[in-house]
Coordinates of C-alpha atoms and ligand atoms in Angstrom, one line a residue:
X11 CA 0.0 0.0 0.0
X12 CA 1.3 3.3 -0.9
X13 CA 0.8 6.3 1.7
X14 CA -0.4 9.2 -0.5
X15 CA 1.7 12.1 0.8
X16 CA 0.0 15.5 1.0
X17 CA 1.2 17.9 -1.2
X18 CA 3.1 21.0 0.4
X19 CA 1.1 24.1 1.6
X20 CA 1.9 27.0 -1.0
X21 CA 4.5 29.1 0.7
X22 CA 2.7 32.5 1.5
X23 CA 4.7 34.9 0.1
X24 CA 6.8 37.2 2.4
X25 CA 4.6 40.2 3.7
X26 CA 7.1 43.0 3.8
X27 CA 7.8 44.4 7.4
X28 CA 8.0 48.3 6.1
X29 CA 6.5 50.7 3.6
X30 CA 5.0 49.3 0.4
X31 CA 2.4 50.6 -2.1
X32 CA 0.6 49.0 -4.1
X33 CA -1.3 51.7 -5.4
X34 CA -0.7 55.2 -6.1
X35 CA -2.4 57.2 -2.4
X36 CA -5.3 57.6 -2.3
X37 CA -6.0 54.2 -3.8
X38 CA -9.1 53.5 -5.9
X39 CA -10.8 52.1 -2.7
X40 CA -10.0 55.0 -0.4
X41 CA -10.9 57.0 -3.5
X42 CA -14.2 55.4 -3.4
X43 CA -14.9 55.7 0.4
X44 CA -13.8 58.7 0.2
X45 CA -16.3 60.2 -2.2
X46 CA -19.3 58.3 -0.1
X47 CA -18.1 60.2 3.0
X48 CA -18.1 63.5 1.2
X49 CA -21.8 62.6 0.7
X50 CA -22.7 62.0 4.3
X51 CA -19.7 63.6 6.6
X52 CA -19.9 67.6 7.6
X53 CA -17.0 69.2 5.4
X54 CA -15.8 70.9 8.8
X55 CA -13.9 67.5 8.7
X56 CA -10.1 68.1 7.0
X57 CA -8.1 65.4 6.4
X58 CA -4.3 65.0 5.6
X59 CA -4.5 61.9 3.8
X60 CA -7.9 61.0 2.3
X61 CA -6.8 57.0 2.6
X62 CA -9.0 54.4 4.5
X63 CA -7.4 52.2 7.1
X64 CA -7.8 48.8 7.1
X65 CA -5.9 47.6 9.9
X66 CA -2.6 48.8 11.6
X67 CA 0.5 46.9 12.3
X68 CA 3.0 48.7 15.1
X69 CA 4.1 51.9 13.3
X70 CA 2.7 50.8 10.2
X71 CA -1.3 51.5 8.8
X72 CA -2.5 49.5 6.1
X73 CA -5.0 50.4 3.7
X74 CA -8.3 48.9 1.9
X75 CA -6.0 49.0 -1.1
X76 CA -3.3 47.2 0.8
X77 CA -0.9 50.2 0.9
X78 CA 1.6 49.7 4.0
X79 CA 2.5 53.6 5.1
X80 CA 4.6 54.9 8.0
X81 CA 3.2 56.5 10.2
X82 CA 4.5 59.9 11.6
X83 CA 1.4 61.1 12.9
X84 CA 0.3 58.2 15.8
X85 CA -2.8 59.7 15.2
X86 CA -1.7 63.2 16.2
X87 CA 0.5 61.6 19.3
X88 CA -2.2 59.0 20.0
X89 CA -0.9 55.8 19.6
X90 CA 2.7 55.8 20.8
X91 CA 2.1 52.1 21.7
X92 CA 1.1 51.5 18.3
X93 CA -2.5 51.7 16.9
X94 CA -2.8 47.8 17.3
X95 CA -0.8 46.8 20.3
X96 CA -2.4 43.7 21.4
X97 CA -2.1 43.9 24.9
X98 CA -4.4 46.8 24.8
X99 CA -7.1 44.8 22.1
X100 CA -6.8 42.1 24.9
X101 CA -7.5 44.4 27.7
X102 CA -10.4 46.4 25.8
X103 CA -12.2 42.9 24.9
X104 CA -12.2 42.0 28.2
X105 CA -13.8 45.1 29.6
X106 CA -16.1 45.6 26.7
X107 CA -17.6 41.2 27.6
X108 CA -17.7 42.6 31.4
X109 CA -19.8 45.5 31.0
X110 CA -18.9 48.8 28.7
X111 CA -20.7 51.2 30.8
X112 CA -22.2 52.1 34.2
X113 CA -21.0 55.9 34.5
X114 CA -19.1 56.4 37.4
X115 CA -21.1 59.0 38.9
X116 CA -23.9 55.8 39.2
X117 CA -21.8 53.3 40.0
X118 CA -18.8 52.7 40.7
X119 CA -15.6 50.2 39.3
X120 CA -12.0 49.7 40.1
X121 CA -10.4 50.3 37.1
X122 CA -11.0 54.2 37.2
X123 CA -9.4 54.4 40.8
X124 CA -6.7 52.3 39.2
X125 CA -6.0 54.6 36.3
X126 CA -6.2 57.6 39.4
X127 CA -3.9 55.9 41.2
X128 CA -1.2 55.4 37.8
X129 CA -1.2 59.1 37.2
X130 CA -0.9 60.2 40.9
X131 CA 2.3 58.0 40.9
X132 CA 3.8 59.0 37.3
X133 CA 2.7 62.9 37.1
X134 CA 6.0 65.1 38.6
X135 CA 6.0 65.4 41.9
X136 CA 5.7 63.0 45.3
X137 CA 3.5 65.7 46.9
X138 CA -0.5 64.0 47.7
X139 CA -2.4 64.0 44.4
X140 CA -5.8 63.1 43.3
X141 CA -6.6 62.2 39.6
X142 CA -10.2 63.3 37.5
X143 CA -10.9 61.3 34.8
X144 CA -12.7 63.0 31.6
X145 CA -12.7 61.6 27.6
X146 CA -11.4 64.7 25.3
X147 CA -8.5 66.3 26.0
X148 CA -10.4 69.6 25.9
X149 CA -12.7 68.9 28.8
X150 CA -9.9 67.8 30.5
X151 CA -8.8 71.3 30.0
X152 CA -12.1 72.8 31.0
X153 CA -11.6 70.9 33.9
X154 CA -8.4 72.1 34.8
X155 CA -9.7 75.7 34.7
X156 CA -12.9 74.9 36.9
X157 CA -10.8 73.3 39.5
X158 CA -8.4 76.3 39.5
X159 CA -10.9 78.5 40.1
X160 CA -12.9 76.7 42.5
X161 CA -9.0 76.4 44.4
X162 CA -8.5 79.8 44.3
X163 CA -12.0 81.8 44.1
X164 CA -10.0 84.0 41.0
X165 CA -11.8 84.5 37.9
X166 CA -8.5 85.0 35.4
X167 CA -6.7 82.5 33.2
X168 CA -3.7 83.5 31.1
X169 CA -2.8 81.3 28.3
X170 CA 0.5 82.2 25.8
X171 CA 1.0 83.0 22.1
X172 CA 1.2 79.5 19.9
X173 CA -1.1 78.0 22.2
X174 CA -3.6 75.1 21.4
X175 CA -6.0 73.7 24.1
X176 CA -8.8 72.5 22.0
X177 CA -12.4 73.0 20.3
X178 CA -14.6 73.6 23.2
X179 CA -15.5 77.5 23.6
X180 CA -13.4 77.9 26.8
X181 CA -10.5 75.7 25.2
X182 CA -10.9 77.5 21.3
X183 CA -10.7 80.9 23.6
X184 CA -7.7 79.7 25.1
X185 CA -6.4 78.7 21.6
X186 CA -4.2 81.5 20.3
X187 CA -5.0 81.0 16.0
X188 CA -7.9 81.9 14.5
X189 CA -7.8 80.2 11.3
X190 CA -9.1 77.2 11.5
X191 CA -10.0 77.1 15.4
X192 CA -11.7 80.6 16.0
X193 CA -12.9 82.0 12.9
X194 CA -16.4 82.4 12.7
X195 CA -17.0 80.7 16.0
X196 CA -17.2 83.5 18.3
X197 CA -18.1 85.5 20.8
X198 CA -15.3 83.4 23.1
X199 CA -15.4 83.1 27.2
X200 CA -14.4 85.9 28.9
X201 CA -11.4 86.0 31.4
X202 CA -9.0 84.9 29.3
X203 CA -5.9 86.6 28.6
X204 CA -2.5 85.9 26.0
X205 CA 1.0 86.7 27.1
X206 CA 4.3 86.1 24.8
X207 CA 5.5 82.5 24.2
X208 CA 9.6 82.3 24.8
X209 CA 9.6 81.0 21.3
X210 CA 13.5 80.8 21.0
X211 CA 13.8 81.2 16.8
X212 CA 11.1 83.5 16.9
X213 CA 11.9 86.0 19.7
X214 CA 12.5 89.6 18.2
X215 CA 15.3 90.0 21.0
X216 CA 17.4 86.7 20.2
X217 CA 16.9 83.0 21.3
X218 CA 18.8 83.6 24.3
X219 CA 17.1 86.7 25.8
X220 CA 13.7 84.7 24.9
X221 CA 12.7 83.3 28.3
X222 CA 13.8 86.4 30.7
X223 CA 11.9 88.8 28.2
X224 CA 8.8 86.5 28.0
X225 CA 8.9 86.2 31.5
X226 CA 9.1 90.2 32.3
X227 CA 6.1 90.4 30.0
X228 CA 4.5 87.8 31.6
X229 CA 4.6 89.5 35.0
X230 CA 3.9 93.0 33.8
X231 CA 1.1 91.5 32.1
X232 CA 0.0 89.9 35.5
X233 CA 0.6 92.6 37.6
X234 CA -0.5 95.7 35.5
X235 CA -3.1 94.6 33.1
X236 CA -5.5 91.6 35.0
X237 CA -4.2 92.4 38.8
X238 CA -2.4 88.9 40.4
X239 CA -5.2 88.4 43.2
X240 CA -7.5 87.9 39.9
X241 CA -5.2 85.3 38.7
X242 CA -6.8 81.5 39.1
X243 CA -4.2 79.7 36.7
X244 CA -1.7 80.0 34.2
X245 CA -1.8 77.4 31.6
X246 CA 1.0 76.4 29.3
X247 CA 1.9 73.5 27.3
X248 CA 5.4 72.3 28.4
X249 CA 6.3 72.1 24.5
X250 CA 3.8 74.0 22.6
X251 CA 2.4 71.4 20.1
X252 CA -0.1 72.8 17.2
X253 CA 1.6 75.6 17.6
X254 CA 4.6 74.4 15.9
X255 CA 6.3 72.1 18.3
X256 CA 7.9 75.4 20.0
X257 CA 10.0 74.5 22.7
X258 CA 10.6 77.2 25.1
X259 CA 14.0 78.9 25.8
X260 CA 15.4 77.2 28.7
X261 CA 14.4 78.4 32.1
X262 CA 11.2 79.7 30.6
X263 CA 8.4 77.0 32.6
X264 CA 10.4 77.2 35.7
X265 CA 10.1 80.9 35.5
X266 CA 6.5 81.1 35.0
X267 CA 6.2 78.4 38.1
X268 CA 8.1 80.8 39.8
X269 CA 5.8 83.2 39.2
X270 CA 2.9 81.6 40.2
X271 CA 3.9 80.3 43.1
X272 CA 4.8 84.0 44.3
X273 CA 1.1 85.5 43.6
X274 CA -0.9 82.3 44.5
X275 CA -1.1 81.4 41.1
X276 CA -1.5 77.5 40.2
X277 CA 0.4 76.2 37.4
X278 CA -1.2 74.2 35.0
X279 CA 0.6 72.1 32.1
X280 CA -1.1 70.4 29.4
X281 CA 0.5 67.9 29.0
X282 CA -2.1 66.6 26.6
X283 CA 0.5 65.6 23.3
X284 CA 3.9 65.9 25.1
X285 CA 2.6 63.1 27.8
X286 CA 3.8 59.4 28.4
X287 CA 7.2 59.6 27.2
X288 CA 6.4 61.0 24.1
X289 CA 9.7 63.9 24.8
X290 CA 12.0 61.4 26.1
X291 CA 10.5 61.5 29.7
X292 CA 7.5 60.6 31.1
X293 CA 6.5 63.9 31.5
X294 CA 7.8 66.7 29.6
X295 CA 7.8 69.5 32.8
X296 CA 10.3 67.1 34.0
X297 CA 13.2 68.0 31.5
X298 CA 13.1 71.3 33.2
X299 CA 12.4 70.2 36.7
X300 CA 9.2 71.8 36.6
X301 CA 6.5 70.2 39.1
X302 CA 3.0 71.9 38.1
X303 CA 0.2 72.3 40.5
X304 CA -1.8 70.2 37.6
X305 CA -1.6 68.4 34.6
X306 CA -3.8 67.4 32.1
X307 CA -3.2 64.3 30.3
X308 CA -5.3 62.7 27.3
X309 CA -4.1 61.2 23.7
X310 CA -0.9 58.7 24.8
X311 CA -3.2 57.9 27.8
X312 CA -4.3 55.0 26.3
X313 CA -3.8 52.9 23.1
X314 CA -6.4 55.1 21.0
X315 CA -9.2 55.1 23.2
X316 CA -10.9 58.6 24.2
X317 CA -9.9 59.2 28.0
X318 CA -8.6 62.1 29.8
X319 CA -7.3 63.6 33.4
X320 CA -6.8 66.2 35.5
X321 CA -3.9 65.3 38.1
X322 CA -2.6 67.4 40.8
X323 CA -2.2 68.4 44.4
X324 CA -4.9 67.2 46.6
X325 CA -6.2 70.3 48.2
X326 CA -6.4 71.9 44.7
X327 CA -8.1 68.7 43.4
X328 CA -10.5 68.6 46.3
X329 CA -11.8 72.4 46.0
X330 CA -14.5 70.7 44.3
X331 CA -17.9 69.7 45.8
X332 CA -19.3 66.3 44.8
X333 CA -21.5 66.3 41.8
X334 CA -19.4 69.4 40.7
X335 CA -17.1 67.8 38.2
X336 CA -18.0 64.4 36.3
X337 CA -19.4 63.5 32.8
X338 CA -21.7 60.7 31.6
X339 CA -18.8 59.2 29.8
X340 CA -16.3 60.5 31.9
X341 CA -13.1 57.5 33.0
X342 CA -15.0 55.1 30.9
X343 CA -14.7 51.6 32.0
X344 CA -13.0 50.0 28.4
X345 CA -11.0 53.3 28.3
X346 CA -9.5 52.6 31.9
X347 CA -8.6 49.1 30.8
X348 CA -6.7 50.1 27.7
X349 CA -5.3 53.0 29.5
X350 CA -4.4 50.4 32.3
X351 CA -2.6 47.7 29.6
X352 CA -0.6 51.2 27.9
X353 CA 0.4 52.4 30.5
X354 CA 2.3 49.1 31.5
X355 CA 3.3 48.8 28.1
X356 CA 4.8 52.4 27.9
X357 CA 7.1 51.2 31.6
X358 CA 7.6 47.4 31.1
X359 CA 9.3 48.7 27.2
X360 CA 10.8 51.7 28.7
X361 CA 9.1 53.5 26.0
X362 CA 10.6 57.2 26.8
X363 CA 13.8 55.2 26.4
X364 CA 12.5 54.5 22.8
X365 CA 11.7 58.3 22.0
X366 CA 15.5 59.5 23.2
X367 CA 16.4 56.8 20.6
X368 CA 14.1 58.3 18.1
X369 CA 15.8 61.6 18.6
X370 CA 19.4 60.0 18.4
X371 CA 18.3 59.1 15.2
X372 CA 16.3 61.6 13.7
X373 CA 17.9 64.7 15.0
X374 CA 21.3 64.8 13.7
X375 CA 19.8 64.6 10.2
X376 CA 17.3 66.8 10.6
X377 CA 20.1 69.2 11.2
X378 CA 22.1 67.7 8.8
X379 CA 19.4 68.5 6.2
X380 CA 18.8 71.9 7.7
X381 CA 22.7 72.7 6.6
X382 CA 21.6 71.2 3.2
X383 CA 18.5 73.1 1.8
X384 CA 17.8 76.6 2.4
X385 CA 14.3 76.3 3.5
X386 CA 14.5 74.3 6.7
X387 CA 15.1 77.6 9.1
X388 CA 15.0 75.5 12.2
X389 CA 15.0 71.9 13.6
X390 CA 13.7 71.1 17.4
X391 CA 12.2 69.1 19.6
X392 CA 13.0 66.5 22.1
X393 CA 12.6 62.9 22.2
X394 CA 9.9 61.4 19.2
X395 CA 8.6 65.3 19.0
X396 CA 10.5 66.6 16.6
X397 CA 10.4 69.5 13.5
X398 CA 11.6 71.3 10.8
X399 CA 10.2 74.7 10.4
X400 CA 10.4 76.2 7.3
X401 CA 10.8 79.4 5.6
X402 CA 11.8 81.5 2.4
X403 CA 15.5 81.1 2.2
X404 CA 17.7 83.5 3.5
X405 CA 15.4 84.9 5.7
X406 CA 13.2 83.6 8.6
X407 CA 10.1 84.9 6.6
X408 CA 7.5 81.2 7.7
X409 CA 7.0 79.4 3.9
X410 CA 4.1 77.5 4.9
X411 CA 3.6 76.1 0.6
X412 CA 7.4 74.7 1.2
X413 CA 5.9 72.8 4.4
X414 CA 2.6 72.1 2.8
X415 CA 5.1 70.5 -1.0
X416 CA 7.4 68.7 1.4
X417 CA 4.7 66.8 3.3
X418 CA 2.4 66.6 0.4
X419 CA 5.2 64.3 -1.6
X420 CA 5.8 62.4 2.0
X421 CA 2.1 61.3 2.1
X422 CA 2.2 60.3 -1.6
X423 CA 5.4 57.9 -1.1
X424 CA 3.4 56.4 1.8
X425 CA 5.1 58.2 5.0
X426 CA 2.0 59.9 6.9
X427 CA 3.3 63.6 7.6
X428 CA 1.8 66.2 9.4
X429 CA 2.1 70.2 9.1
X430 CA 1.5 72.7 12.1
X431 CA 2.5 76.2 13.6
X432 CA 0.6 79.1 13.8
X433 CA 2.2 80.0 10.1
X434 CA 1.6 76.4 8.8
X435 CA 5.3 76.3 7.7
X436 CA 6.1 73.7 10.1
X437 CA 6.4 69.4 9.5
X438 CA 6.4 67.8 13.0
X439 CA 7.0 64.2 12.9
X440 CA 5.0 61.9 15.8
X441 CA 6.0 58.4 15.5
X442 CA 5.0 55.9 17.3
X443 CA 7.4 55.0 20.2
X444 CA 7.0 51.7 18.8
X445 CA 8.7 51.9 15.2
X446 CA 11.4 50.1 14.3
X447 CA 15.0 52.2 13.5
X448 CA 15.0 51.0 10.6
X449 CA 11.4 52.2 9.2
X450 CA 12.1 55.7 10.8
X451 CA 15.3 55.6 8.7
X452 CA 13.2 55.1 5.2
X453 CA 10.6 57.9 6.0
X454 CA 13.5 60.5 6.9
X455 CA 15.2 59.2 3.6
X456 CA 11.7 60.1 1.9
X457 CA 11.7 63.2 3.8
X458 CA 15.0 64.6 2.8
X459 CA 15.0 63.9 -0.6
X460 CA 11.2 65.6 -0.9
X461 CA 12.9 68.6 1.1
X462 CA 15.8 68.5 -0.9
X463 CA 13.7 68.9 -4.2
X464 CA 12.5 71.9 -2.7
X465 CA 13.5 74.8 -5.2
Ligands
PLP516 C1 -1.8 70.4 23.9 C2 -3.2 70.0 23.6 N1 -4.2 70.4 24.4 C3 -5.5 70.0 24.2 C4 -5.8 69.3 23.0 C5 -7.2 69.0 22.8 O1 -7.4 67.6 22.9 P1 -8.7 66.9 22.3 O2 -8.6 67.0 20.8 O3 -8.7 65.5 22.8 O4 -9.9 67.6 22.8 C6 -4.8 68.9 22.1 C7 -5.1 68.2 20.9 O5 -4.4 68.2 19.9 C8 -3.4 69.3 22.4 O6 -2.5 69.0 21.6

């Protein structure tokens, strides 16, 4: 008797572990979708890339047309764990058979006092803290503001130049550009008022009178124009992110601590895209030994899903009556467990480690390629936050088409790039914490030669 033997399984072909297109971008499915959604979505929608994701794989999303791109956006610095890490899907299946909802204000569930207790231990500081957990980064932001005041009976907020706190009307008041955030959308809240940003390449007196000038404006402004005993809160993003990745001159946020802490002021950093170890440390405040009296937290938070916290000193935290902060959806219960399975994820992989390696990486050409072409006026950053900002050449005049060309031929060789800055002349790149060296090395090659075509 012969033994038939079953003929071999057909070798799958070797997926490729980077980039790859198949199609040109936007692919005739995404083209497709695409027109549908323009059918049925509100136009106040923008998108960079009008592709449609069909699944993600660490720092790689592929398409419906099967078109593997970088990604340098994580989502706007959403998914530093990667858009698919599967300790997070674990953890959010779980949750979602348990139960997906009770509202907390109604019931009541550990993982929510869990996620408290994460951010009271990693926020800067060893001082008591409490934790409030929201969904949008912007209410966390609201949040912030109605805890300061409740703290400190004051009415006054002062926010800086560059700044971007969200869409809400206290949040898009507190948001310094007009176009798109403000225009159109007014009247704004009331009690909000805009001092300098110590934005180093910017500052009409020279990077390195930046902070000490910003700082004396800061306090006149205080002092002379809103009175310091009005003053709830100032609020300041540690490294200023729509705005154009603007990290202030050195001393700066201690400075403005300073100054808070003299007139009774509480210091609030949103945190919100520079969080969980996006900058190379957990926190960014911490790279200038800056402890604020509360920080907001949101995006990084968790693997993708919407959650969102105010963290900070006890008795500020506590000014607050029952009933007087909260949310229907507010520390949602699948939310807490994906935030709870990141937030391991970020410490057991030492993931700030993973954004100083990012910047070891990135940074040196980045400066390389500002020696090289003209239009790349400055590069900064820290950590896996980093940015060219670019402008007419020879001058410091902002060139937001050069910006708009360079990421433009970026998205169509499949490395997702985003623009910002108050001038739109600025390409920040937001990787996942997750991506390989060797990925990050192809999209900077992309990006160099599309800014070295630059003419
Ligand atoms: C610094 C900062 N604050 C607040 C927000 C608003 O967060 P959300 O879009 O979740 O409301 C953002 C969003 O980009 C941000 O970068």
């Amino acid at each position: 008797m012969t033994t038939a033997t079953a003929p071999a399984a057909p070798v799958a072909p070797a997926r490729p572990a980077g980039r790859h297109l198949v199609t040109s971008l936007p692919g005739p499915r995404s083209l497709a979708l695409h027109a549908a959604r323009e059918q049925s979505v509100a136009r106040g929608f923008g998108v960079v890339l009008p592709v449609f994701i069909d699944h993600a794989e660490g720092a790689i999303l592929v398409d419906v047309d099967g078109n593997r791109i970088i990604d340098l956006a994580s989502g706007i610095a959403v998914t530093s764990v990667g858009a698919a890490a599967p300790e997070v899907a674990a953890a959010v299946a779980d949750q979602a058979q348990q139960f997906t909802h009770t509202c907390f204000m109604v019931t009541e569930y550990d993982g929510f006092t869990r996620v408290a207790e994460a951010l009271n231990r990693l926020t800067p500081g060893d001082h008591e803290k409490r934790s409030a957990l929201f969904t949008t980064g912007a209410e966390a932001v609201e949040n912030a503001v109605k805890i300061a005041r409740a703290h400190t009976g004051r009415p006054a907020v002062v926010v800086l130049d560059h700044a971007y706190h969200g869409r809400t009307l206290m949040t898009m008041t507190m948001t310094a550009k007009n176009a798109p955030y403000k225009d159109g959308f007014g009247p704004f809240a009331s009690e909000v008022y805009r001092a300098p940003s110590a934005y180093p390449y910017r500052w009409p007196g020279g990077a390195e009178r930046a902070a000490e000038q910003a700082l004396a404006a800061l306090e006149e402004m205080v002092l002379t124009q809103i009175g310091a005993h009005r003053v709830a809160c100032i609020v300041a993003e540690p490294i200023q992110g729509e705005g154009g990745f603007i990290v202030p001159a050195p001393g700066y946020l201690r400075g403005v601590q300073e100054l808070a802490e003299r007139h009774g002021i509480l210091f609030v950093a949103d945190e919100i895209q520079t969080g969980f170890g996006r900058t190379g440390a957990m926190f960014a405040c911490e790279h200038e030994g800056v402890v604020p009296d509360l920080v907001v937290t949101a995006k990084a938070l968790t693997g993708g899903l919407p959650l969102a916290a105010v963290t900070g000193r006890a008795d500020v935290m506590d000014a607050v009556a029952p009933g007087g902060i909260g949310g229907t959806y507010a520390g949602n219960p699948v939310s807490c467990a994906a935030a709870l399975a990141t937030i391991e994820l970020i410490e057991r992989e030492d993931l700030p480690r993973r954004a100083r390696e990012i910047e070891a990486l990135a940074m040196p050409r980045l400066a390389e390629l500002q020696q090289t072409s003209p239009f790349v006026g400055d590069v900064r950053g820290r950590g896996a936050m980093l940015a060219l900002e670019f402008v007419t050449p020879g001058t410091t005049t902002p060139d937001p088409d050069a910006a708009k060309a360079v990421a433009a031929r970026c998205n169509a060789q499949g490395v997702l790039t985003l623009t910002c800055g108050t001038f739109g002349n600025v390409i920040r790149l937001l990787p996942p914490l997750v991506i390989p060296l060797p990925v990050l090395s192809d999209a900077l090659d992309v990006l160099e030669r599309a800014t070295l075509e630059l003419s």
